[in-house]
Amino acid sequence: MKDGEILPGIQLDEIKNRRKKLMQRIVNNNIIKNTSKEQILIMPSASKVYMSDKIPYVFRQNTDFLYFSGCQEPDSILVLTMLKDNFHSTLFVRKKDQHSELWDGPRTGVDSAANIFAMDQSLPISDFEQYVASFLKEHKNCSMWYDNAQILQPEADKILCRLINMNNVGTILSPKSIFHEIRSIKSKSEIALMKESCKIASKAIIETIKNSKPGIHENHLFAMVDYYCRMDGAEFLAYPPVVAAGKNATIIHYINNNQVVQREDMVLMDAGCEYHGYSSDITRTWPVSGTFSTQQKILYEIVLDVQKSLIPDLKEMPSLDQLYYRMLSLLGKRLQEIKLLPSDLNENTLMAAAYKYCPHHVGHYLGMDVHDTDKISRNVKVQPGMIVTVEPGIYIGPNNPYSPEQFHGLGIRIEDDVLITENGPIVLSKDCPKEISEIEQLASENQ
Ligand SMILES: [Mn+2]
């Protein structure tokens, strides 16, 4: 990391400003009127999760906590208090412990944490209960901001429940929507990390397409995309990728990835990586033989045309829901043209019929999490600084009520990651080809 950076590419000052912005939003919140001027916000980190005795899953920090603290340690808690106009930040961390550090690696420790994370103070996690208890005693009827819907640290949650019952807390509010409002607009440094994440994943998918051939296992394609992402600097894949050959592609969340790819199959790969905490999410579909069949090509062209016409629509900054209705309408009309839908449907029934071909939304917000800032409704207009996915698809399962049989078992999705700016949308995953000729050429290599 460079000087002044707390996370790669992110300055300590930026994180400090995020906390400032957060406290300002808390003070000026519109959620309830007459919030007392005395407020306390409690934000737990993630804790380690085990798959079986002493065998941990890869640790992934709670992204809200990471965004506002810069701290990657488990079992920590960030507490922000606001008394009149006086903000105060306390980071509770684990004490240094020689024995644990021998097994799990070094801890920041209480003495250095305040300095490293630019907090007003740091205290051992064992002092959390006492700190909150005395705050609640001194500030009766204060507002507490704590998300008790998603319990990240069961121990801390028990302590809080006990203290809330014993004291006179004015209101308890979830701060999650406010976290997500702030997180949904990406800063310059975050955009730079997102660009790199998309670049790495694009390149990895290109290499995977190049190296695919009939007879290959879905799992080998999974291994390839993982390998190329990591070799290019990503920490890991952002989610279990979908590597679906042939009719497996009609199962939207197919992640078994354990079948052999047949010569006549297309492969649908939905994969992305995490680069210094920022996720990409890209889907490409290609014929493993290097040449689309007639039916495959007809459908691919429709998905591609629809996807390419939806992206520029983001210039008008519609909501994702509006874009979704537009996708259904466009897909519906094109499916009517090739007689995969009856021609006598009105606009509403046409959209409902198109939904039978594409049962998922057109996109979601993207950032530190793959389905980022989920508290932001998809009916709000997109804004400059947001990153969204645009991912129309067509999936024709055996029970499709409209399609002739020769289209059954085909599944296609094309997904790009798009940054919204004042001057129009920018496709961050543009390095990953999607035109028919480019895809066929890539897939024809190494046959
Ligand atoms: Mn997606």
XYZ file of C-alpha atoms and ligand atoms in Angstrom:
448
model
C 0.000 0.000 0.000
C 1.095 3.562 -0.623
C 1.530 6.274 1.997
C -1.714 7.455 3.573
C -3.682 4.507 2.238
C -5.654 2.330 4.602
C -6.856 -0.093 1.924
C -5.166 -0.390 -1.476
C -6.111 2.715 -3.451
C -8.182 4.201 -0.596
C -6.849 6.988 1.607
C -7.407 7.051 5.351
C -8.930 10.520 4.943
C -11.569 9.189 2.574
C -12.731 6.686 5.180
C -12.740 9.361 7.857
C -14.935 11.522 5.624
C -17.322 8.615 5.104
C -17.878 8.485 8.871
C -18.427 12.227 8.969
C -20.973 12.002 6.172
C -22.638 9.108 7.973
C -23.042 11.052 11.197
C -24.406 14.045 9.304
C -26.993 11.839 7.605
C -27.890 10.276 10.947
C -28.441 13.704 12.474
C -30.498 14.919 9.518
C -32.347 11.654 8.965
C -35.872 11.729 7.589
C -36.847 8.405 9.052
C -38.306 9.769 12.256
C -38.912 13.264 13.472
C -37.964 14.432 16.957
C -34.966 12.140 17.281
C -33.203 13.275 20.395
C -29.945 15.044 19.744
C -28.130 12.256 21.579
C -27.382 9.292 19.388
C -25.298 6.176 19.405
C -24.568 4.037 16.369
C -23.289 0.486 16.748
C -21.723 -1.305 13.821
C -20.306 -4.804 14.415
C -17.731 -6.404 12.131
C -18.215 -9.923 10.822
C -16.975 -12.752 12.983
C -15.164 -15.858 11.830
C -17.411 -18.635 10.542
C -16.380 -22.281 10.715
C -17.276 -25.038 8.271
C -16.375 -27.687 10.878
C -14.216 -27.964 13.974
C -11.469 -25.336 13.795
C -11.763 -25.165 9.985
C -12.744 -21.638 9.042
C -14.397 -20.392 5.877
C -12.379 -17.676 4.125
C -13.013 -14.577 6.223
C -14.980 -11.826 4.543
C -15.514 -8.599 6.413
C -18.991 -7.093 6.797
C -18.867 -4.576 3.945
C -20.689 -1.796 5.825
C -18.153 -2.079 8.636
C -15.207 -2.195 6.224
C -16.491 0.814 4.286
C -16.757 3.011 7.380
C -13.754 1.729 9.345
C -11.179 0.382 6.897
C -10.626 -2.405 9.409
C -10.368 -6.023 8.250
C -10.346 -7.664 11.686
C -13.102 -9.982 12.920
C -14.827 -9.470 16.275
C -14.455 -5.693 16.249
C -17.193 -3.099 16.758
C -17.343 0.499 15.603
C -19.323 2.819 17.858
C -20.105 6.377 16.825
C -21.743 8.777 19.214
C -23.244 12.177 18.561
C -23.877 14.597 21.393
C -25.128 17.926 20.080
C -22.591 18.570 17.321
C -19.875 16.501 18.844
C -19.009 13.312 16.908
C -16.940 10.685 18.616
C -15.632 7.414 17.208
C -14.542 4.356 19.160
C -13.199 1.186 17.621
C -13.401 -1.888 19.820
C -10.844 -4.522 18.807
C -9.446 -7.756 20.159
C -6.547 -7.449 22.563
C -3.128 -8.667 21.486
C -2.774 -12.337 22.392
C 0.489 -14.173 21.818
C -1.047 -17.605 21.681
C -3.853 -16.714 19.239
C -1.490 -14.676 17.089
C 0.835 -17.682 16.834
C -2.025 -19.580 15.180
C -3.926 -16.887 13.289
C -1.414 -14.132 12.600
C -0.919 -10.667 14.043
C -3.687 -8.451 15.412
C -3.715 -4.681 15.316
C -4.231 -4.488 19.060
C -5.840 -1.783 21.152
C -2.780 0.485 21.373
C -2.363 1.021 17.629
C -5.954 0.751 16.377
C -6.999 4.363 17.058
C -4.025 5.674 15.157
C -4.153 3.250 12.251
C -7.888 3.708 11.617
C -8.039 7.414 12.568
C -10.529 6.916 15.399
C -10.885 9.131 18.457
C -10.120 6.122 20.630
C -9.779 2.369 20.598
C -10.765 0.040 23.416
C -10.631 -3.715 23.965
C -13.760 -5.529 22.808
C -14.216 -6.726 26.404
C -15.033 -3.095 27.358
C -17.908 -2.839 24.880
C -20.642 -3.683 27.378
C -19.455 -1.242 29.984
C -19.034 1.555 27.429
C -22.546 1.208 26.030
C -24.037 0.735 29.502
C -22.598 3.984 30.786
C -23.615 5.863 27.628
C -27.199 4.673 28.001
C -27.242 5.599 31.688
C -25.946 9.086 31.026
C -28.121 9.748 27.977
C -31.603 8.535 28.713
C -33.987 8.551 25.758
C -31.145 8.643 23.272
C -31.611 7.150 19.799
C -29.754 3.963 19.110
C -28.847 3.011 15.543
C -28.315 -0.701 15.372
C -29.425 -3.279 12.844
C -30.918 -6.129 14.844
C -32.354 -7.837 11.777
C -28.977 -9.220 10.766
C -27.041 -10.392 13.798
C -23.322 -10.345 13.014
C -21.990 -10.977 16.500
C -24.358 -13.021 18.660
C -22.429 -12.108 21.836
C -22.629 -8.366 21.187
C -26.297 -8.712 20.250
C -27.071 -10.416 23.572
C -25.292 -7.627 25.437
C -27.244 -4.975 23.547
C -30.609 -6.673 24.114
C -29.854 -6.841 27.821
C -28.804 -3.181 27.990
C -31.810 -2.025 25.980
C -34.131 -3.859 28.376
C -32.440 -2.380 31.422
C -32.283 1.200 30.157
C -34.586 3.790 28.773
C -33.642 3.892 25.113
C -35.738 6.380 23.138
C -35.783 4.695 19.755
C -33.922 1.895 18.036
C -33.429 2.351 14.336
C -31.685 0.384 11.645
C -28.937 2.444 10.018
C -28.674 0.106 7.024
C -30.582 2.257 4.533
C -28.357 5.208 5.384
C -25.208 3.055 5.015
C -26.395 1.940 1.610
C -27.418 5.397 0.418
C -23.867 6.555 1.052
C -22.255 3.396 -0.320
C -24.331 3.405 -3.515
C -22.477 6.431 -4.895
C -18.911 5.381 -5.641
C -15.933 7.684 -5.159
C -13.137 8.122 -7.691
C -10.899 5.671 -5.876
C -13.669 3.100 -5.648
C -14.392 3.483 -9.359
C -10.707 2.853 -10.081
C -10.870 -0.398 -8.101
C -14.094 -1.410 -9.845
C -12.499 -0.778 -13.244
C -9.602 -3.033 -12.347
C -11.918 -5.730 -10.976
C -13.886 -5.695 -14.260
C -10.705 -5.724 -16.313
C -9.328 -8.763 -14.500
C -12.593 -10.707 -14.797
C -12.982 -9.755 -18.493
C -9.527 -11.059 -19.292
C -10.105 -14.245 -17.319
C -13.354 -14.947 -19.172
C -11.623 -14.341 -22.535
C -8.907 -16.863 -21.609
C -11.527 -19.349 -20.457
C -13.489 -19.066 -23.717
C -10.258 -19.535 -25.683
C -9.359 -22.669 -23.764
C -12.771 -24.314 -23.939
C -13.486 -27.206 -26.279
C -16.026 -30.006 -26.594
C -15.606 -32.640 -23.881
C -14.263 -30.256 -21.271
C -15.770 -30.351 -17.769
C -17.730 -27.387 -16.460
C -15.556 -27.626 -13.385
C -12.393 -27.149 -15.459
C -13.837 -23.941 -16.883
C -14.570 -22.864 -13.296
C -10.942 -23.618 -12.369
C -9.672 -21.608 -15.356
C -11.659 -18.466 -14.629
C -10.616 -18.682 -10.968
C -6.967 -19.193 -11.953
C -6.779 -16.278 -14.366
C -8.541 -13.926 -11.929
C -6.168 -14.777 -9.099
C -3.074 -14.700 -11.314
C -4.031 -11.159 -12.300
C -4.295 -9.945 -8.725
C -7.857 -10.718 -7.602
C -8.164 -12.194 -4.112
C -10.821 -14.688 -5.175
C -13.976 -15.023 -7.224
C -16.746 -12.731 -6.047
C -19.304 -15.572 -5.925
C -19.633 -19.232 -6.917
C -19.647 -18.888 -10.701
C -22.337 -20.318 -12.920
C -20.655 -22.566 -15.490
C -23.589 -24.094 -17.296
C -23.343 -26.229 -20.403
C -26.339 -26.847 -22.642
C -29.646 -27.097 -20.838
C -28.009 -26.416 -17.449
C -28.030 -22.776 -18.556
C -31.806 -22.716 -18.192
C -31.316 -23.098 -14.416
C -30.589 -19.508 -13.394
C -28.466 -20.259 -10.321
C -26.829 -23.453 -11.572
C -23.606 -23.834 -9.583
C -23.083 -27.592 -9.498
C -20.652 -27.173 -12.405
C -20.066 -30.941 -12.634
C -21.135 -31.900 -16.151
C -19.245 -32.479 -19.389
C -19.691 -29.930 -22.179
C -20.970 -31.577 -25.380
C -19.988 -30.446 -28.892
C -23.391 -28.911 -29.643
C -23.580 -27.050 -26.301
C -23.224 -23.420 -25.489
C -21.592 -22.566 -22.177
C -23.101 -19.827 -20.031
C -20.511 -18.453 -17.626
C -21.499 -15.922 -14.972
C -18.327 -15.019 -13.084
C -16.623 -12.093 -11.439
C -13.798 -11.479 -9.044
C -13.126 -9.513 -5.914
C -10.251 -7.063 -6.242
C -9.309 -5.352 -2.965
C -12.889 -5.760 -1.843
C -14.596 -4.655 -5.090
C -16.669 -7.079 -7.145
C -17.180 -7.563 -10.848
C -20.077 -9.596 -12.246
C -19.973 -10.571 -15.921
C -21.822 -13.143 -18.005
C -20.909 -14.451 -21.436
C -22.387 -17.315 -23.445
C -20.486 -19.075 -26.202
C -20.706 -22.166 -28.418
C -18.030 -24.580 -27.227
C -17.428 -25.827 -30.808
C -16.648 -22.277 -31.977
C -19.795 -21.942 -34.109
C -23.345 -21.067 -33.035
C -26.098 -23.316 -34.391
C -28.948 -21.577 -36.241
C -31.261 -21.532 -33.217
C -28.464 -20.482 -30.861
C -27.512 -17.625 -33.140
C -31.100 -16.381 -33.503
C -31.531 -16.178 -29.735
C -28.038 -14.824 -29.078
C -28.632 -11.994 -31.506
C -31.847 -11.036 -29.709
C -30.227 -10.991 -26.264
C -27.260 -9.027 -27.616
C -29.427 -6.455 -29.416
C -31.625 -5.974 -26.353
C -28.602 -5.626 -24.070
C -26.939 -3.152 -26.421
C -30.069 -1.038 -26.663
C -30.652 -1.000 -22.872
C -27.191 0.314 -21.947
C -27.504 3.728 -23.684
C -30.941 4.116 -22.071
C -29.079 4.549 -18.782
C -28.127 8.032 -20.018
C -31.655 9.168 -19.139
C -31.049 7.699 -15.679
C -34.178 5.593 -15.399
C -34.745 3.342 -12.386
C -33.615 -0.273 -12.753
C -37.288 -1.237 -12.596
C -38.052 1.009 -15.576
C -35.151 -0.560 -17.448
C -36.508 -3.977 -16.530
C -39.942 -3.250 -18.052
C -38.203 -1.971 -21.145
C -36.212 -5.204 -21.331
C -39.363 -7.332 -21.085
C -41.060 -5.265 -23.758
C -38.077 -5.439 -26.132
C -37.577 -9.163 -25.553
C -41.285 -9.757 -26.036
C -41.386 -7.957 -29.382
C -38.318 -9.751 -30.704
C -39.671 -13.125 -29.562
C -42.910 -12.329 -31.391
C -40.949 -11.611 -34.583
C -39.453 -15.106 -34.552
C -42.812 -16.610 -33.531
C -41.681 -17.721 -30.096
C -44.576 -15.661 -28.748
C -48.060 -15.224 -30.232
C -48.520 -11.985 -32.184
C -51.866 -11.035 -30.644
C -50.678 -10.073 -27.132
C -51.228 -6.577 -25.757
C -48.368 -4.704 -24.018
C -49.136 -6.128 -20.555
C -49.676 -9.721 -21.533
C -46.623 -9.468 -23.788
C -44.452 -8.509 -20.811
C -45.898 -11.352 -18.742
C -45.152 -13.748 -21.607
C -41.586 -12.406 -21.994
C -41.144 -13.069 -18.270
C -41.574 -16.778 -19.064
C -38.361 -16.472 -21.098
C -36.468 -14.228 -18.652
C -37.593 -14.766 -15.076
C -34.992 -12.486 -13.478
C -34.517 -8.742 -13.181
C -32.492 -6.732 -15.709
C -29.823 -5.821 -13.169
C -28.727 -4.831 -9.694
C -26.362 -2.408 -8.014
C -22.751 -3.545 -7.886
C -19.808 -2.575 -5.674
C -18.159 -4.118 -2.650
C -20.955 -6.689 -2.678
C -22.204 -8.425 -5.802
C -25.788 -7.553 -4.992
C -24.605 -4.262 -3.541
C -26.563 -1.869 -1.334
C -29.675 -4.048 -1.266
C -31.558 -1.494 0.842
C -31.719 0.801 -2.194
C -34.915 0.042 -4.035
C -34.705 -0.643 -7.758
C -37.489 1.870 -8.284
C -35.268 4.875 -7.574
C -33.594 6.609 -10.482
C -29.979 5.622 -11.009
C -27.506 8.399 -10.238
C -24.002 9.360 -11.323
C -21.508 7.305 -9.317
C -23.715 4.223 -9.184
C -22.586 1.007 -10.828
C -25.234 -1.373 -12.110
C -25.354 -4.586 -14.095
C -27.311 -4.927 -17.341
C -28.065 -8.581 -17.898
C -30.949 -9.626 -20.121
C -31.308 -13.315 -20.887
C -33.448 -15.906 -22.608
C -33.928 -19.330 -21.022
C -36.079 -21.991 -22.605
C -36.771 -24.895 -20.282
C -38.710 -28.032 -21.229
C -41.940 -26.589 -19.811
C -41.920 -23.357 -21.762
C -45.541 -22.895 -22.859
C -44.747 -20.989 -26.086
C -41.548 -22.252 -27.655
C -41.245 -24.932 -30.325
C -39.132 -27.871 -29.256
C -36.039 -27.069 -31.317
C -35.360 -24.128 -28.970
C -35.762 -26.128 -25.753
C -32.694 -26.386 -23.537
C -31.123 -23.129 -24.685
C -30.077 -20.524 -22.141
C -28.292 -17.262 -22.931
C -27.361 -14.261 -20.821
C -25.085 -11.325 -21.568
C -24.120 -9.219 -18.558
C -21.991 -6.101 -18.335
C -21.096 -3.778 -15.469
C -21.977 -0.166 -16.131
C -20.940 3.042 -14.367
C -23.496 5.859 -14.436
C -21.980 9.294 -15.120
C -23.335 12.766 -15.928
C -22.155 12.232 -19.490
C -23.774 8.856 -19.946
C -23.075 5.240 -19.052
C -19.580 3.734 -19.201
C -19.258 -0.032 -19.653
C -16.557 -1.151 -17.219
C -16.497 -4.703 -18.603
C -15.980 -3.477 -22.174
C -12.798 -5.559 -22.579
C -14.896 -8.710 -22.646
C -16.135 -9.244 -26.238
C -19.774 -10.089 -26.920
C -20.283 -9.717 -30.694
C -21.080 -12.993 -32.469
C -17.967 -12.899 -34.675
C -15.670 -12.104 -31.725
C -17.180 -14.838 -29.567
C -16.936 -17.424 -32.358
C -13.347 -16.470 -33.029
C -12.320 -16.764 -29.381
C -14.135 -20.072 -28.974
C -12.503 -21.459 -32.147
C -8.990 -21.085 -30.771
C -7.442 -24.198 -29.246
C -10.018 -26.611 -30.671
Mn -25.422 -10.023 -11.930
